[in-house]
XYZ file of C-alpha atoms in Angstrom:
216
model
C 3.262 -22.978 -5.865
C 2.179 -19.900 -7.781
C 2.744 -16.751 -7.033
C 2.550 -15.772 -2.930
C 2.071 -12.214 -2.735
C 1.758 -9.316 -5.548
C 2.146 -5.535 -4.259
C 1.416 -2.497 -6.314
C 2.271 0.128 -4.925
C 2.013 3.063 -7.134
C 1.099 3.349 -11.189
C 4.497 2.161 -11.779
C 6.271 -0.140 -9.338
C 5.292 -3.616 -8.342
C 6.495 -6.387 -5.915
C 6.067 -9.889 -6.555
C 6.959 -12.346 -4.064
C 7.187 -16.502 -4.609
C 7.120 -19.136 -2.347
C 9.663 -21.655 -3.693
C 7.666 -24.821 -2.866
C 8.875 -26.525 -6.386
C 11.863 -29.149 -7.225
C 14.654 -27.902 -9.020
C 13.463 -30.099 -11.961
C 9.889 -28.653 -11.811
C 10.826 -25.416 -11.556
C 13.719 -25.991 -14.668
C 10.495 -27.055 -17.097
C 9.071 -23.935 -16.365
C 11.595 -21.687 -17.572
C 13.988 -20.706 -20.921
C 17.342 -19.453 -19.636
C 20.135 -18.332 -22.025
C 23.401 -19.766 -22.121
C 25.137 -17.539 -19.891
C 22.631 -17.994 -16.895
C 22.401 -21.516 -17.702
C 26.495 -21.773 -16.911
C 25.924 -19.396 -13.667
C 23.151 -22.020 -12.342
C 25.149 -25.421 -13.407
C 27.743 -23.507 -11.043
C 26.124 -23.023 -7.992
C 26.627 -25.995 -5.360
C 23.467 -25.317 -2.965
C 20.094 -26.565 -4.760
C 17.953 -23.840 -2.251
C 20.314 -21.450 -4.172
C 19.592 -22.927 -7.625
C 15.601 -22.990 -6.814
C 16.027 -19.402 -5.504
C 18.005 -18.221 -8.452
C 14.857 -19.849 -10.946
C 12.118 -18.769 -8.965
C 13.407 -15.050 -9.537
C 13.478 -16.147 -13.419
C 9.397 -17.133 -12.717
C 9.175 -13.584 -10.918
C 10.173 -11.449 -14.427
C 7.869 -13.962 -16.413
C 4.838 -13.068 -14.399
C 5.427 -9.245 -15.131
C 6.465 -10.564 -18.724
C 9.993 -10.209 -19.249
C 12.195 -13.127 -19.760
C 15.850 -14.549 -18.668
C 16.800 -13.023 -22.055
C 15.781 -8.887 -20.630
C 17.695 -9.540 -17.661
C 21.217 -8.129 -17.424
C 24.114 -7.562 -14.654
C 26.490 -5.111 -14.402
C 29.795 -5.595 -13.330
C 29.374 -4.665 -10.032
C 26.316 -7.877 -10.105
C 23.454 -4.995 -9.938
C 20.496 -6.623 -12.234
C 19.151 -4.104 -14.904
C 16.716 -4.582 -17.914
C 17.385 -3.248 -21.228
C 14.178 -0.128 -20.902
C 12.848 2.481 -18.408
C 12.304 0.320 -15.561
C 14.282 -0.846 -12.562
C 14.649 -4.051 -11.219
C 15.560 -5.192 -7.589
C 16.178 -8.620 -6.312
C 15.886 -10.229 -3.142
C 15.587 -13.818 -1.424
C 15.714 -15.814 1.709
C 15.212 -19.472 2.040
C 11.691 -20.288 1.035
C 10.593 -16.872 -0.126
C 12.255 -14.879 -3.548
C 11.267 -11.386 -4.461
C 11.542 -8.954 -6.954
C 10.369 -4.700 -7.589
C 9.936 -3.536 -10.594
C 9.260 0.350 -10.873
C 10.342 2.973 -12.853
C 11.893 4.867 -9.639
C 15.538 3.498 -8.640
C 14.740 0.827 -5.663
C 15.974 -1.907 -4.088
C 14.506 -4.884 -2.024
C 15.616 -7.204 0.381
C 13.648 -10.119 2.733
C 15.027 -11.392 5.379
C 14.046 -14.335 8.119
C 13.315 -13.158 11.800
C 16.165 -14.520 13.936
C 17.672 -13.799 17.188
C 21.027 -14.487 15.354
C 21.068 -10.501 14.399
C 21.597 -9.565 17.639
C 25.165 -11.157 17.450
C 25.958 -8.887 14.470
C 24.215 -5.753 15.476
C 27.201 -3.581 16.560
C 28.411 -4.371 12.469
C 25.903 -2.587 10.975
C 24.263 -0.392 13.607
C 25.631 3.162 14.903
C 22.836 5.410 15.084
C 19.921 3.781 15.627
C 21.216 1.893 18.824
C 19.674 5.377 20.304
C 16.652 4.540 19.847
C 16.893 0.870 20.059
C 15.217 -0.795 23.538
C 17.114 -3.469 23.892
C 14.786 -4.781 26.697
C 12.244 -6.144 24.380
C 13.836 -8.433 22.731
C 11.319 -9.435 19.962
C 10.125 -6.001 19.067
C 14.142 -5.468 19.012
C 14.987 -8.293 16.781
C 12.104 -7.004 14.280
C 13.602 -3.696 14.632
C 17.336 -4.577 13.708
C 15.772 -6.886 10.721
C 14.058 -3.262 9.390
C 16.903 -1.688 9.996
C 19.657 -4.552 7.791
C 16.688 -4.723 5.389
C 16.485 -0.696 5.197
C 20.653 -0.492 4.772
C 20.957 -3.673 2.276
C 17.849 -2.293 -0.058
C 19.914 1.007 0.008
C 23.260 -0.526 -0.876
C 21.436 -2.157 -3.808
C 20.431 0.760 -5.329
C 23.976 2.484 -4.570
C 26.042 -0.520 -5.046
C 29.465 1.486 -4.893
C 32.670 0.004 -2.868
C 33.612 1.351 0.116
C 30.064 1.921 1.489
C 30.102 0.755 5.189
C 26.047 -0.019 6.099
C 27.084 1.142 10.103
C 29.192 4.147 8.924
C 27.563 5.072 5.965
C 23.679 4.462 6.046
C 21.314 6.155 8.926
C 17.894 4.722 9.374
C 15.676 7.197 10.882
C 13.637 6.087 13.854
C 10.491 4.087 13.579
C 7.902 2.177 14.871
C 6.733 -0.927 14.064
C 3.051 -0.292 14.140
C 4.069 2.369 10.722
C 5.031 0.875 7.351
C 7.517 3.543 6.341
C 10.781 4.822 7.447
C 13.340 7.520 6.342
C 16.879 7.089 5.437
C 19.761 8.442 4.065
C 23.470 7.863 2.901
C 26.635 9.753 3.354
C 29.513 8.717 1.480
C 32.406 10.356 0.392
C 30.562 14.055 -1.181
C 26.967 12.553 -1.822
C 24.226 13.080 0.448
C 21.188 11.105 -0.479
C 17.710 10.717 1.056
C 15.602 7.687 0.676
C 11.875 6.736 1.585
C 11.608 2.855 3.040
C 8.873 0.952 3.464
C 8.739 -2.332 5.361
C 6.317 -5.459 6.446
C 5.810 -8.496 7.996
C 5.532 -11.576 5.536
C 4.282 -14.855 6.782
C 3.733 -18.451 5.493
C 1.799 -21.538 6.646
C 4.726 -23.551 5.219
C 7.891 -22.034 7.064
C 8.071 -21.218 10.709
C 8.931 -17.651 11.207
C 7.989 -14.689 9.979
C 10.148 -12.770 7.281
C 10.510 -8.931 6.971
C 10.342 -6.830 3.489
C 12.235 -4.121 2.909
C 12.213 -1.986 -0.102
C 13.495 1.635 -0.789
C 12.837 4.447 -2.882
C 15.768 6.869 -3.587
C 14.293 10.474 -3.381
């Protein structure tokens, strides 16, 4: 399948989403990977992992980079070799990636009642204004706020950060698009503007949430 969803938000940063519909094999034809990513792909053991990991590769063609501009550090943040930024993100069907020339980060994540099992991990906070009682709005809440603390730690990405000690997400409503947030680790004290929406597909049941976050 082409591409799902493009997203421009501003002058500068985009978000392109794909819905991995493709074999492995299709999806291989499609794309020129250098040696090193080549070895990191032959080494993953789930194929949903290995069609993720591509699709990404078919995200930074259609904004015309290739598998050659794209770089990790050694902490596994992905960087290009010029002024722009570059945040990746994917869950089961769906892979996304920003590109902007403002530090961000991105994550997706599936729906699911499973996050209420981990909620007291990565929630402090917000459980005060959390209403537990509703218990869809609440699991689309929590999913905002994971998605809000994992696009954060992207940008960050230092050790020790702790997403439920660490990373406050403001409160907010799900009828709004956009959230504040901040991090307080160690000395720094950093502010970030999050935006968030529903994503939904014919072809999967459930409905996914995107998170991506500007740091101010």
């Amino acid at each position: 399948m082409p591409l799902f969803q493009t997203i421009q938000f501003n002058e500068t940063t985009k978000i392109l989403i794909w819905e991995i519909t493709e074999s492995l094999e299709e999806l291989l034809s499609k794309v020129v990977l250098k040696e090193k990513t080549q070895k990191r792909l032959d080494g993953m053991k789930s194929q949903m992992h290995q069609r993720a990991f591509l699709s990404v590769r078919m995200l930074i063609q259609e904004m015309g980079f290739t598998d050659k501009d794209l770089h990790y550090d050694e902490f596994g943040k992905p960087y290009f070799d010029c002024h722009n930024y570059i945040s990746i993100t994917h869950s089961y069907h769906f892979a996304a990636i920003i590109i902007s020339h403002e530090t961000v980060g991105i994550d997706m994540e599936l729906q699911r009642e499973k996050i209420l099992r981990i909620a007291d991990k990565f929630v402090d906070t917000e459980f005060e204004y959390l209403n537990s009682n509703v218990l869809g709005e609440y699991v689309k809440k929590l999913t905002v706020i994971w998605g809000a603390k994992e696009a954060i730690f992207k940008i960050r990405n230092e050790k020790g950060i702790s997403f439920k000690d660490h990373i406050k997400v403001d409160d907010f409503s799900l009828n709004e698009s956009q959230v504040q947030a901040s991090l307080h680790f160690d000395d720094l004290i950093k502010d970030f503007n999050v935006h968030y929406e529903e994503i939904k597909s014919d072809n999967f049941e459930g409905n996914f949430t995107l998170v991506y976050a500007f740091e101010k």
